[in-house]
Coordinates of C-alpha atoms (C1' of nucleotides) in Angstrom, one line a residue:
Chain A
M1 CA 13.8 32.4 -59.9
P2 CA 11.8 35.6 -59.6
D3 CA 14.5 37.1 -61.8
T4 CA 15.1 40.0 -59.3
R5 CA 16.1 42.5 -61.8
R6 CA 18.6 45.1 -60.9
S7 CA 20.0 48.2 -62.6
G8 CA 22.9 46.6 -64.4
A9 CA 25.5 49.1 -63.6
E10 CA 24.5 48.4 -60.0
T11 CA 25.3 44.7 -60.2
R12 CA 28.5 45.5 -61.9
E13 CA 29.5 47.5 -58.9
R14 CA 28.3 44.8 -56.6
I15 CA 30.4 42.2 -58.4
L16 CA 33.4 44.5 -58.2
A17 CA 32.9 45.1 -54.5
V18 CA 32.7 41.4 -53.7
A19 CA 35.6 40.7 -56.0
R20 CA 37.8 43.3 -54.3
E21 CA 37.0 41.8 -50.9
H22 CA 37.7 38.3 -52.0
F23 CA 40.9 39.1 -53.8
A24 CA 42.1 41.1 -50.8
R25 CA 41.3 38.4 -48.3
Q26 CA 42.3 35.2 -50.2
G27 CA 44.5 36.2 -53.1
Y28 CA 43.9 35.6 -56.8
D29 CA 44.2 31.8 -57.1
R30 CA 42.0 31.0 -54.1
T31 CA 39.3 33.4 -55.2
T32 CA 36.8 31.7 -57.5
I33 CA 34.4 33.3 -59.9
R34 CA 31.7 31.0 -58.5
A35 CA 32.2 32.3 -55.0
I36 CA 32.1 35.9 -56.1
A37 CA 28.9 35.2 -58.0
A38 CA 27.3 33.4 -55.1
E39 CA 28.0 36.2 -52.7
A40 CA 26.8 38.8 -55.2
Q41 CA 23.7 36.6 -55.7
I42 CA 24.0 36.1 -59.4
D43 CA 25.1 33.5 -61.9
P44 CA 28.8 33.0 -62.6
S45 CA 28.2 33.7 -66.2
M46 CA 27.2 37.2 -65.3
V47 CA 30.7 37.9 -64.1
M48 CA 32.0 36.9 -67.5
R49 CA 29.4 39.0 -69.3
Y50 CA 30.6 42.1 -67.4
F51 CA 34.3 41.5 -67.3
G52 CA 35.2 39.0 -70.0
N53 CA 37.4 36.8 -67.8
K54 CA 38.9 36.4 -64.4
E55 CA 42.1 38.2 -65.4
E56 CA 40.3 41.3 -66.6
L57 CA 38.1 41.3 -63.5
F58 CA 41.2 41.4 -61.4
K59 CA 42.8 44.1 -63.3
V60 CA 39.7 46.3 -62.9
A61 CA 39.3 45.4 -59.2
A62 CA 43.0 46.0 -58.5
S63 CA 43.4 49.4 -60.2
I64 CA 44.8 51.7 -57.6
D65 CA 45.4 55.3 -57.1
L66 CA 47.5 55.9 -54.1
A67 CA 46.5 59.6 -54.0
L68 CA 49.8 60.5 -52.4
P69 CA 50.0 63.8 -50.7
D70 CA 52.3 66.6 -51.8
L71 CA 55.5 66.1 -49.8
T72 CA 57.0 69.5 -50.7
T73 CA 54.5 71.2 -48.4
A74 CA 55.6 69.1 -45.4
A75 CA 58.0 70.6 -42.9
P76 CA 61.6 69.4 -43.2
G77 CA 61.9 66.1 -41.3
E78 CA 58.1 65.6 -41.4
A79 CA 58.0 64.1 -44.9
G80 CA 58.5 60.6 -43.5
R81 CA 55.7 61.0 -41.0
V82 CA 53.3 62.4 -43.6
M83 CA 54.0 59.5 -46.0
A84 CA 53.8 56.8 -43.3
A85 CA 50.5 58.2 -42.0
H86 CA 49.1 58.4 -45.4
F87 CA 49.8 54.8 -46.2
V88 CA 48.6 53.4 -42.9
R89 CA 45.4 55.3 -43.3
T90 CA 44.9 54.2 -46.9
W91 CA 45.3 50.5 -46.5
D92 CA 43.5 50.4 -43.2
A93 CA 40.5 51.7 -45.0
E94 CA 40.3 49.4 -47.9
G95 CA 42.0 46.3 -49.0
T96 CA 42.6 46.8 -52.7
L97 CA 46.3 47.3 -52.3
M98 CA 46.4 44.2 -50.2
A99 CA 44.7 42.2 -53.0
L100 CA 47.4 43.3 -55.4
L101 CA 50.1 42.6 -52.9
R102 CA 48.8 39.1 -52.3
R103 CA 48.6 38.3 -55.9
A104 CA 51.9 39.8 -56.7
A105 CA 53.4 37.2 -54.4
S106 CA 52.7 34.4 -56.9
D107 CA 51.9 36.2 -60.2
P108 CA 54.5 38.0 -62.2
Q109 CA 52.0 40.1 -64.0
A110 CA 50.5 41.5 -60.8
A111 CA 54.1 42.1 -59.6
E112 CA 54.6 44.1 -62.7
Q113 CA 51.5 46.1 -62.0
M114 CA 52.8 46.8 -58.5
R115 CA 56.2 47.8 -59.9
G116 CA 54.4 50.3 -62.1
I117 CA 52.5 51.8 -59.2
F118 CA 55.6 52.4 -57.2
A119 CA 57.8 53.4 -60.1
S120 CA 55.4 56.1 -61.1
Q121 CA 53.3 57.2 -58.2
V122 CA 55.7 56.9 -55.3
A123 CA 58.8 57.9 -57.3
A124 CA 56.9 61.0 -58.5
A125 CA 56.0 62.0 -55.0
V126 CA 59.5 61.4 -53.8
A127 CA 61.3 63.1 -56.6
P128 CA 60.8 66.8 -55.5
L129 CA 62.6 66.0 -52.3
C130 CA 65.8 64.9 -54.0
H131 CA 68.5 67.2 -55.1
D132 CA 69.6 64.6 -57.5
P133 CA 66.5 63.4 -59.5
T134 CA 68.2 60.2 -60.6
E135 CA 68.2 59.2 -56.9
A136 CA 64.4 59.3 -56.8
P137 CA 63.7 55.7 -57.9
R138 CA 66.1 54.2 -55.4
R139 CA 64.8 56.2 -52.5
A140 CA 61.2 55.5 -53.5
A141 CA 62.0 51.8 -53.6
L142 CA 63.7 51.9 -50.2
V143 CA 60.6 53.6 -48.8
A144 CA 58.5 50.9 -50.4
T145 CA 60.4 48.1 -48.7
Q146 CA 59.6 49.5 -45.3
L147 CA 56.0 50.4 -46.0
L148 CA 55.2 47.2 -47.8
G149 CA 57.0 45.3 -45.1
V150 CA 54.7 46.7 -42.5
A151 CA 51.7 45.9 -44.7
L152 CA 52.9 42.4 -45.0
G153 CA 53.4 42.0 -41.3
R154 CA 50.1 43.6 -40.4
Y155 CA 47.7 42.3 -43.0
V156 CA 49.2 39.2 -44.6
L157 CA 51.4 37.5 -42.0
R158 CA 49.5 39.0 -39.1
L159 CA 52.5 39.2 -36.8
P160 CA 50.8 39.7 -33.5
P161 CA 53.0 42.6 -32.3
I162 CA 52.4 44.5 -35.5
V163 CA 48.7 43.8 -35.5
E164 CA 48.3 45.0 -32.0
M165 CA 50.0 48.3 -32.6
T166 CA 47.8 51.4 -33.2
P167 CA 48.2 53.3 -36.5
D168 CA 49.8 56.1 -34.5
E169 CA 52.4 53.7 -32.9
I170 CA 53.2 52.3 -36.3
V171 CA 53.7 55.8 -37.8
T172 CA 55.9 56.8 -34.8
W173 CA 58.2 53.9 -35.3
V174 CA 58.4 53.9 -39.0
A175 CA 58.4 57.6 -39.8
P176 CA 62.1 58.1 -39.0
T177 CA 63.0 55.2 -41.2
I178 CA 61.1 56.6 -44.2
D179 CA 62.5 60.1 -43.5
R180 CA 66.0 58.8 -43.6
Y181 CA 65.4 56.9 -46.9
L182 CA 63.9 60.1 -48.3
T183 CA 66.5 62.6 -47.2
A184 CA 69.7 60.9 -46.0
D185 CA 72.8 62.3 -47.4
P186 CA 74.5 59.9 -49.8
A187 CA 77.6 60.3 -47.7
H188 CA 76.0 58.0 -45.2
L189 CA 78.4 55.1 -45.8
P190 CA 79.8 55.2 -42.3
Q191 CA 76.5 54.1 -41.2
K192 CA 77.4 53.5 -37.6
Chain B
M1 CA 60.8 1.8 -69.4
P2 CA 64.2 0.6 -68.3
D3 CA 63.1 1.4 -64.8
T4 CA 66.2 3.4 -64.0
R5 CA 66.5 2.5 -60.4
R6 CA 67.9 5.1 -58.0
S7 CA 68.7 4.9 -54.3
G8 CA 65.3 5.9 -52.9
A9 CA 66.6 8.4 -50.4
E10 CA 68.3 10.0 -53.3
T11 CA 65.1 10.5 -55.2
R12 CA 63.4 11.7 -52.1
E13 CA 66.1 14.4 -51.9
R14 CA 65.7 15.2 -55.6
I15 CA 62.0 15.6 -55.2
L16 CA 62.6 17.9 -52.3
A17 CA 65.1 20.0 -54.2
V18 CA 62.8 20.4 -57.2
A19 CA 59.9 21.1 -54.9
R20 CA 61.8 23.8 -53.0
E21 CA 62.7 25.5 -56.3
H22 CA 59.2 25.4 -57.6
F23 CA 57.6 26.6 -54.4
A24 CA 60.1 29.4 -54.2
R25 CA 59.6 30.5 -57.7
Q26 CA 55.9 30.1 -58.2
G27 CA 54.3 29.8 -54.8
Y28 CA 52.1 26.9 -53.5
D29 CA 49.0 27.0 -55.6
R30 CA 50.8 27.4 -59.0
T31 CA 53.2 24.6 -58.2
T32 CA 51.8 21.3 -59.3
I33 CA 52.8 17.8 -58.1
R34 CA 52.8 16.8 -61.8
A35 CA 55.3 19.5 -62.6
I36 CA 57.6 18.6 -59.8
A37 CA 57.4 14.9 -60.7
A38 CA 58.2 15.7 -64.3
E39 CA 61.3 17.7 -63.5
A40 CA 62.4 15.1 -61.1
Q41 CA 61.8 12.5 -63.8
I42 CA 59.4 10.3 -61.8
D43 CA 55.8 9.6 -61.7
P44 CA 53.5 11.9 -59.7
S45 CA 52.4 9.0 -57.5
M46 CA 56.0 8.7 -56.3
V47 CA 55.7 12.1 -54.7
M48 CA 52.7 10.9 -52.8
R49 CA 54.5 7.8 -51.7
Y50 CA 57.3 9.7 -50.2
F51 CA 55.4 12.7 -48.7
G52 CA 51.8 11.6 -48.3
N53 CA 50.3 14.7 -49.9
K54 CA 51.1 18.1 -51.2
E55 CA 50.5 19.8 -47.9
E56 CA 53.1 17.6 -46.2
L57 CA 55.5 18.0 -49.0
F58 CA 55.4 21.7 -48.6
K59 CA 55.8 21.6 -44.8
V60 CA 59.0 19.5 -45.2
A61 CA 60.3 21.7 -48.1
A62 CA 59.7 24.9 -46.2
S63 CA 61.1 24.0 -42.9
I64 CA 63.6 26.6 -42.0
D65 CA 66.3 27.2 -39.6
L66 CA 67.4 30.9 -39.8
A67 CA 70.6 30.1 -37.9
L68 CA 70.7 33.5 -36.5
P69 CA 74.1 34.8 -35.2
D70 CA 74.6 35.7 -31.5
L71 CA 73.9 39.4 -31.4
T72 CA 75.4 39.8 -27.9
T73 CA 78.9 39.5 -29.2
A74 CA 78.3 42.3 -31.7
A75 CA 79.7 45.7 -30.9
P76 CA 77.2 48.2 -29.8
G77 CA 75.6 49.8 -32.8
E78 CA 76.7 46.9 -35.0
A79 CA 73.9 44.5 -34.1
G80 CA 71.7 45.9 -36.9
R81 CA 74.4 45.5 -39.4
V82 CA 75.1 42.0 -38.3
M83 CA 71.5 41.0 -38.6
A84 CA 70.9 42.6 -41.9
A85 CA 74.0 41.1 -43.4
H86 CA 73.0 37.7 -42.1
F87 CA 69.6 37.8 -43.7
V88 CA 70.7 39.1 -47.1
R89 CA 73.3 36.4 -47.2
T90 CA 70.9 33.7 -46.2
W91 CA 68.1 34.4 -48.7
D92 CA 70.5 35.2 -51.5
A93 CA 71.8 31.7 -51.2
E94 CA 68.6 29.6 -51.2
G95 CA 65.0 30.4 -51.8
T96 CA 63.3 28.3 -49.1
L97 CA 62.4 31.4 -47.1
M98 CA 61.0 33.0 -50.2
A99 CA 58.9 29.9 -50.9
L100 CA 57.3 30.2 -47.5
L101 CA 56.8 34.0 -47.9
R102 CA 55.1 33.5 -51.2
R103 CA 52.7 30.9 -49.8
A104 CA 52.1 32.9 -46.7
A105 CA 50.7 35.6 -48.9
S106 CA 47.6 33.5 -49.7
D107 CA 47.6 30.7 -47.2
P108 CA 46.8 31.3 -43.5
Q109 CA 48.6 28.1 -42.5
A110 CA 51.8 29.1 -44.1
A111 CA 51.4 32.5 -42.5
E112 CA 51.2 30.8 -39.2
Q113 CA 54.3 28.9 -39.9
M114 CA 56.1 32.1 -40.6
R115 CA 54.8 33.7 -37.5
G116 CA 56.2 30.9 -35.6
I117 CA 59.6 31.3 -37.1
F118 CA 59.8 35.0 -36.3
A119 CA 58.1 34.7 -32.9
S120 CA 60.6 32.1 -31.8
Q121 CA 63.9 32.4 -33.7
V122 CA 64.1 36.1 -34.3
A123 CA 62.6 37.1 -31.0
A124 CA 65.0 34.8 -29.2
A125 CA 68.0 36.4 -31.0
V126 CA 66.7 39.9 -30.2
A127 CA 65.7 39.3 -26.6
P128 CA 69.3 39.5 -25.0
L129 CA 69.6 43.1 -26.4
C130 CA 66.5 44.3 -24.6
H131 CA 66.6 45.6 -21.1
D132 CA 62.9 44.9 -20.9
P133 CA 62.3 41.3 -22.2
T134 CA 58.6 42.0 -22.8
E135 CA 59.7 44.4 -25.5
A136 CA 61.4 41.6 -27.5
P137 CA 58.5 40.4 -29.6
R138 CA 57.6 43.9 -30.7
R139 CA 61.2 44.8 -31.6
A140 CA 61.6 41.5 -33.4
A141 CA 58.4 42.2 -35.4
L142 CA 59.6 45.6 -36.3
V143 CA 62.9 44.2 -37.5
A144 CA 60.9 41.6 -39.5
T145 CA 58.9 44.3 -41.3
Q146 CA 62.0 45.9 -42.7
L147 CA 63.8 42.7 -43.5
L148 CA 60.8 41.0 -45.1
G149 CA 60.0 44.3 -46.9
V150 CA 63.4 44.1 -48.6
A151 CA 63.0 40.5 -49.4
L152 CA 59.6 41.3 -50.9
G153 CA 61.0 44.1 -53.0
R154 CA 64.1 42.2 -54.2
Y155 CA 62.8 38.7 -54.8
V156 CA 59.0 38.9 -55.2
L157 CA 58.1 42.2 -56.6
R158 CA 61.5 42.7 -58.2
L159 CA 61.5 46.4 -57.8
P160 CA 64.4 47.4 -60.2
P161 CA 66.3 49.7 -57.8
I162 CA 66.3 47.1 -55.1
V163 CA 67.3 44.3 -57.4
E164 CA 70.2 46.3 -58.7
M165 CA 71.6 47.1 -55.3
T166 CA 74.5 45.0 -54.2
P167 CA 74.1 43.1 -50.9
D168 CA 76.5 45.5 -49.3
E169 CA 74.5 48.5 -50.4
I170 CA 71.3 47.0 -49.0
V171 CA 73.0 46.3 -45.7
T172 CA 74.4 49.8 -45.5
W173 CA 71.0 51.3 -46.1
V174 CA 69.0 49.0 -43.9
A175 CA 71.4 48.4 -41.0
P176 CA 70.6 51.7 -39.2
T177 CA 66.9 51.0 -39.4
I178 CA 67.3 47.6 -37.9
D179 CA 69.6 48.9 -35.2
R180 CA 67.1 51.6 -34.2
Y181 CA 64.3 49.0 -33.9
L182 CA 66.6 46.9 -31.8
T183 CA 68.0 49.5 -29.5
A184 CA 65.9 52.7 -29.7
D185 CA 64.9 54.0 -26.3
P186 CA 61.2 53.7 -25.7
A187 CA 61.3 57.4 -25.0
H188 CA 61.4 58.0 -28.7
L189 CA 57.9 59.4 -29.1
P190 CA 59.1 62.8 -30.1
Q191 CA 60.2 61.1 -33.2
K192 CA 61.1 64.2 -35.1
Chain C
dC1 C1' -0.2 45.5 -78.9
dG2 C1' 4.3 43.5 -80.3
dG3 C1' 9.0 43.2 -80.8
dC4 C1' 13.6 44.2 -79.1
dT5 C1' 16.8 44.6 -75.7
dA6 C1' 19.0 43.9 -71.4
dG7 C1' 19.4 41.3 -67.0
dG8 C1' 19.4 36.8 -65.7
dT9 C1' 19.5 31.5 -65.3
dC10 C1' 20.8 26.8 -66.5
dA11 C1' 23.4 23.1 -67.9
dA12 C1' 27.2 21.6 -69.8
dC13 C1' 32.2 21.4 -71.7
dA14 C1' 37.1 21.0 -71.4
dA15 C1' 41.0 21.2 -68.9
dG16 C1' 43.7 20.6 -65.0
dT17 C1' 44.1 19.1 -60.1
dG18 C1' 45.4 16.0 -56.1
dT19 C1' 45.1 11.4 -55.1
dT20 C1' 44.5 6.2 -55.3
dG21 C1' 45.3 1.4 -56.3
dG22 C1' 46.9 -2.1 -59.0
dC23 C1' 50.6 -3.9 -61.4
dC24 C1' 55.5 -4.6 -62.9
dA25 C1' 60.5 -5.5 -62.5
dA26 C1' 64.7 -5.3 -60.3
dC27 C1' 67.4 -6.1 -56.5
dT28 C1' 68.5 -8.5 -51.8
dG29 C1' 69.3 -12.0 -48.8
dA30 C1' 68.4 -16.3 -46.7
Chain D
dT1 C1' 66.9 -20.4 -56.1
dC2 C1' 63.2 -17.9 -54.8
dA3 C1' 60.3 -15.1 -52.0
dG4 C1' 60.1 -10.4 -50.2
dT5 C1' 61.0 -5.9 -50.5
dT6 C1' 61.5 -1.7 -52.9
dG7 C1' 61.6 1.8 -56.7
dG8 C1' 58.7 2.7 -60.3
dC9 C1' 54.9 3.3 -63.8
dC10 C1' 50.1 3.4 -65.5
dA11 C1' 45.4 4.4 -65.7
dA12 C1' 41.9 6.0 -63.7
dC13 C1' 38.7 8.6 -60.2
dA14 C1' 36.6 12.5 -58.2
dC15 C1' 36.5 17.1 -58.1
dT16 C1' 37.0 22.0 -59.1
dT17 C1' 37.8 25.5 -62.1
dG18 C1' 37.1 29.0 -66.0
dT19 C1' 34.3 29.5 -69.7
dT20 C1' 30.5 29.0 -73.2
dG21 C1' 26.1 29.0 -75.5
dA22 C1' 21.3 28.3 -75.5
dC23 C1' 17.4 29.8 -73.4
dC24 C1' 14.2 32.7 -70.6
dT25 C1' 11.5 36.9 -69.3
dA26 C1' 10.4 41.4 -67.6
dG27 C1' 10.0 45.7 -69.3
dC28 C1' 10.6 49.7 -72.4
dC29 C1' 9.6 52.0 -76.9
dG30 C1' 7.4 52.5 -81.2

DNA sequence: CGGCTAGGTCAACAAGTGTTGGCCAACTGA
DNA sequence: TCAGTTGGCCAACACTTGTTGACCTAGCCG
């Protein structure tokens, strides 16, 4: 009750940090405002003060900038490796992307948010590599399936073999796949 | 109030069918017993009568037999295609696997159930192809990342390019990836 | 000093959830 | 015929959740 007064913007950040962690670990539905407030050592109503409602809090907490590297500077055949390495490093560091992925599994709006991220950011990074620009969305999406699949296995499902792999091992296995999705000639139909 | 009497086992199946659909479409948390009961045109308490509790209902609804094909009979280089085709066909037909995937995103117990499925069924199907049997779990898990990644993109996130692809197109793109995970020589480290 | 503002608490509301137990009515079979 | 079983409904309980509004109080600024 000593009304430990903090700087305001500071508590806002603290709420956000706790929220990110909770969303990433448990998903949207199972994360409660009360739990966030408790861990941030404030009253639940403070969360509402700062963010309006749970929905809005999530939106702010889950805003993501993938900060993708410029693939055009990568050596030919190395683009896949660069991309894979970037992703593994990114989501190993912080769980924001995982929070969004978790929620997207049961909430159409979060799925839409994710679609936006991949449609814009990933497709944009991929586009310069394609001779035919209309191919970019499809290639970006294929890349996404593999990268998100790994994320799913490693952080959500926690498949033991995937969890045990080092980041380097993951990159080594996955890079050729990404690279093929990025650069394979459309005349690949005889896929044998 | 006419107490429209059905056969009992029949309603049980009806509950199960509705439950499967709801779980697959909305995930565990957002699926309510009341909603299932309403759509099955019974009282919520009937669901409890038949299945004990929501948890148990989900377990029964999400029990899965992948019915994987025998990969040893596939021609060399065709195993990936066979596997990919089987999966796409399976989950295109019914959403049980998607229900489990959705829930696994926010519930550790469902994730464990999924781990079990892939650790046993997929690893078992993959094992005969490996010269070194201890490699099987890892290869199975790698296969899982790609297949589940596609499922995620197509049915959960609904990434437009993935949704628009025909099953055949998906198989064509993904088969070589699966095949490499299944059969690539461990001396693949110079992955360039 | 004195008022206003901003950080913070408290208690409650309204809605929705899983779950329970009691009761009813139609069949079934002895 | 009549008791028992079985499919079914109803109403409520206990709990959790997001959300709200009234109130408090330490400071800063005039």
